[in-house]
Structures are given as structure tokens and as C-alpha cells.
């Protein structure tokens, strides 16, 4: 910690010029310790999964089948909503079934990074939720 006056160095503080060197060492130590005390941040990779969601008649079954062979099924909830999460990216056929009978189907539905894909099936009288 020196102050320059008229081209000469004026010494301030204890031990004269040593304070400057000690303060630099102390600053490095403080920064290093502060970095060690900060919570570790997780490195997040780009998501390679997606979700298909939508509405259909409560109690029906929704099946998603990809061109690479992935198959997932879910039952439509009482409120008429369904979700198929953690699906690998790709192209899917999404099928609505009541029992063993196919009611409706969407072909070649692309699932892309970072986006949920909404697929809605028609419901009788526009009422998908269970009464």
C-alpha cells in the first residue's frame, strides 16, 4: 500500500513495502477460499428427452411408439389430461385406444429438444374429464 507523491513513494502502513506484498497474498487467499465455499453448481447437459401431453377421454389409453422402437403407454387421468414424460427424441406415432380398439392416431409426430408436444384427441361433446 504505497502512495506516490511528487515522483517518490511514500510508505504507509506497518512494515512499509511489505504491506503491499502481504495484501496481494491475502487477496489471493480470500478469493480462493471464497470459491471453495460457494456451492458447487451442477453442469447440466443438453436435454435429450421430451414429453408428449394433451387431452383425451378419461380412462382411455394413449400409446406413443417411435420409429426407433421406443413404446410408452399411459392412462388418461380423470381430468382428461395425459403425459408421457422422458421420451427419447425422435419421430412418434401417438395412438388413442379404448380397450383393444384404436380410436384415433397421429402419425410421424416429431419430438424435439426442450419442447413438450401437445397432442389432443377429440372427446364426446367436448367433455374429456370424467363426470
Short mmCIF file of C-alpha atoms in Angstrom, two decimals:
data_model
loop_
_atom_site.label_atom_id
_atom_site.label_comp_id
_atom_site.label_asym_id
_atom_site.label_seq_id
_atom_site.Cartn_x
_atom_site.Cartn_y
_atom_site.Cartn_z
CA UNK A 1 0.00 0.00 0.00
CA UNK A 2 2.06 2.88 -1.19
CA UNK A 3 1.11 6.39 -2.08
CA UNK A 4 3.10 8.16 -4.76
CA UNK A 5 3.82 11.83 -4.11
CA UNK A 6 5.83 14.03 -6.41
CA UNK A 7 7.59 11.07 -8.05
CA UNK A 8 8.60 9.48 -4.73
CA UNK A 9 6.98 6.61 -2.95
CA UNK A 10 5.61 7.45 0.48
CA UNK A 11 5.39 4.39 2.74
CA UNK A 12 2.14 3.94 4.63
CA UNK A 13 1.15 1.15 6.99
CA UNK A 14 3.15 -1.34 9.00
CA UNK A 15 6.39 -2.73 7.66
CA UNK A 16 6.46 -0.28 4.78
CA UNK A 17 6.65 -2.08 1.41
CA UNK A 18 5.80 -5.49 2.88
CA UNK A 19 2.17 -4.50 3.31
CA UNK A 20 1.72 -4.39 -0.46
CA UNK A 21 3.05 -7.94 -0.92
CA UNK A 22 1.07 -9.27 2.02
CA UNK A 23 -2.15 -7.69 0.79
CA UNK A 24 -1.72 -9.39 -2.59
CA UNK A 25 -1.20 -12.77 -0.92
CA UNK A 26 -4.18 -12.14 1.34
CA UNK A 27 -6.36 -11.17 -1.62
CA UNK A 28 -5.48 -14.39 -3.45
CA UNK A 29 -6.22 -16.41 -0.30
CA UNK A 30 -9.59 -14.73 0.19
CA UNK A 31 -10.62 -15.31 -3.44
CA UNK A 32 -9.50 -18.95 -3.28
CA UNK A 33 -11.39 -19.59 -0.03
CA UNK A 34 -14.50 -17.81 -1.28
CA UNK A 35 -14.51 -20.01 -4.36
CA UNK A 36 -14.21 -23.11 -2.21
CA UNK A 37 -17.12 -22.02 -0.01
CA UNK A 38 -19.54 -21.39 -2.87
CA UNK A 39 -21.95 -24.23 -3.53
CA UNK A 40 -20.90 -26.42 -6.40
CA UNK A 41 -23.00 -25.81 -9.48
CA UNK A 42 -24.04 -28.85 -11.40
CA UNK A 43 -23.08 -28.97 -15.01
CA UNK A 44 -26.24 -29.56 -16.97
CA UNK A 45 -26.06 -31.28 -20.27
CA UNK A 46 -28.50 -30.52 -23.03
CA UNK A 47 -31.68 -32.49 -22.51
CA UNK A 48 -32.12 -35.41 -24.88
CA UNK A 49 -35.65 -36.24 -23.82
CA UNK A 50 -39.05 -34.77 -24.44
CA UNK A 51 -42.67 -35.08 -23.42
CA UNK A 52 -45.96 -35.71 -25.21
CA UNK A 53 -49.02 -34.37 -23.39
CA UNK A 54 -52.59 -33.46 -24.17
CA UNK A 55 -56.21 -34.33 -23.61
CA UNK A 56 -58.39 -37.31 -24.39
CA UNK A 57 -61.38 -39.12 -22.92
CA UNK A 58 -60.76 -40.00 -19.25
CA UNK A 59 -59.84 -43.68 -18.82
CA UNK A 60 -58.67 -44.21 -22.42
CA UNK A 61 -55.12 -45.36 -23.12
CA UNK A 62 -52.52 -43.32 -25.05
CA UNK A 63 -49.62 -45.16 -26.68
CA UNK A 64 -46.52 -43.48 -28.14
CA UNK A 65 -44.38 -45.63 -30.46
CA UNK A 66 -41.18 -44.22 -32.03
CA UNK A 67 -39.57 -45.21 -35.31
CA UNK A 68 -36.59 -46.43 -33.23
CA UNK A 69 -38.78 -48.89 -31.28
CA UNK A 70 -39.50 -46.98 -28.05
CA UNK A 71 -43.01 -47.68 -26.72
CA UNK A 72 -44.71 -45.89 -23.82
CA UNK A 73 -48.28 -46.05 -22.60
CA UNK A 74 -50.35 -44.09 -20.11
CA UNK A 75 -53.97 -43.98 -18.98
CA UNK A 76 -55.76 -40.64 -19.37
CA UNK A 77 -56.44 -39.13 -15.93
CA UNK A 78 -59.91 -38.31 -14.58
CA UNK A 79 -59.45 -34.67 -15.59
CA UNK A 80 -58.93 -35.72 -19.24
CA UNK A 81 -55.18 -34.99 -19.29
CA UNK A 82 -52.30 -37.32 -20.12
CA UNK A 83 -48.49 -37.06 -20.10
CA UNK A 84 -45.77 -39.28 -21.47
CA UNK A 85 -42.51 -37.94 -19.99
CA UNK A 86 -38.83 -38.69 -20.56
CA UNK A 87 -39.27 -39.85 -24.13
CA UNK A 88 -36.13 -40.08 -26.27
CA UNK A 89 -36.15 -37.60 -29.14
CA UNK A 90 -37.43 -38.94 -32.42
CA UNK A 91 -40.50 -39.41 -34.55
CA UNK A 92 -43.57 -40.99 -32.93
CA UNK A 93 -46.98 -42.39 -33.74
CA UNK A 94 -49.42 -41.45 -30.97
CA UNK A 95 -52.44 -43.74 -30.65
CA UNK A 96 -55.62 -43.43 -28.59
CA UNK A 97 -57.19 -46.74 -27.58
CA UNK A 98 -60.39 -47.68 -25.75
CA UNK A 99 -59.86 -51.24 -24.61
CA UNK A 100 -58.29 -53.05 -27.58
CA UNK A 101 -59.91 -50.79 -30.17
CA UNK A 102 -57.90 -47.97 -31.83
CA UNK A 103 -59.98 -44.78 -31.65
CA UNK A 104 -57.59 -42.29 -33.27
CA UNK A 105 -53.93 -41.98 -34.29
CA UNK A 106 -51.39 -39.29 -35.21
CA UNK A 107 -48.54 -40.40 -37.49
CA UNK A 108 -44.99 -39.02 -37.83
CA UNK A 109 -45.09 -36.67 -34.85
CA UNK A 110 -41.59 -35.18 -34.28
CA UNK A 111 -40.39 -34.80 -30.70
CA UNK A 112 -37.63 -32.19 -30.40
CA UNK A 113 -35.28 -30.91 -27.70
CA UNK A 114 -36.70 -28.76 -24.94
CA UNK A 115 -40.29 -28.79 -26.09
CA UNK A 116 -43.33 -30.62 -24.91
CA UNK A 117 -45.51 -31.75 -27.76
CA UNK A 118 -49.26 -31.27 -27.29
CA UNK A 119 -51.45 -33.93 -28.89
CA UNK A 120 -55.19 -33.55 -28.28
CA UNK A 121 -57.77 -36.17 -29.16
CA UNK A 122 -61.45 -35.37 -29.69
CA UNK A 123 -63.79 -36.11 -26.80
CA UNK A 124 -67.54 -36.79 -26.98
CA UNK A 125 -69.41 -33.50 -26.60
CA UNK A 126 -66.03 -31.81 -25.96
CA UNK A 127 -66.03 -33.27 -22.42
CA UNK A 128 -62.80 -35.17 -21.75
CA UNK A 129 -62.99 -35.20 -17.94
CA UNK A 130 -64.81 -38.00 -16.15
CA UNK A 131 -68.28 -36.98 -14.83
#
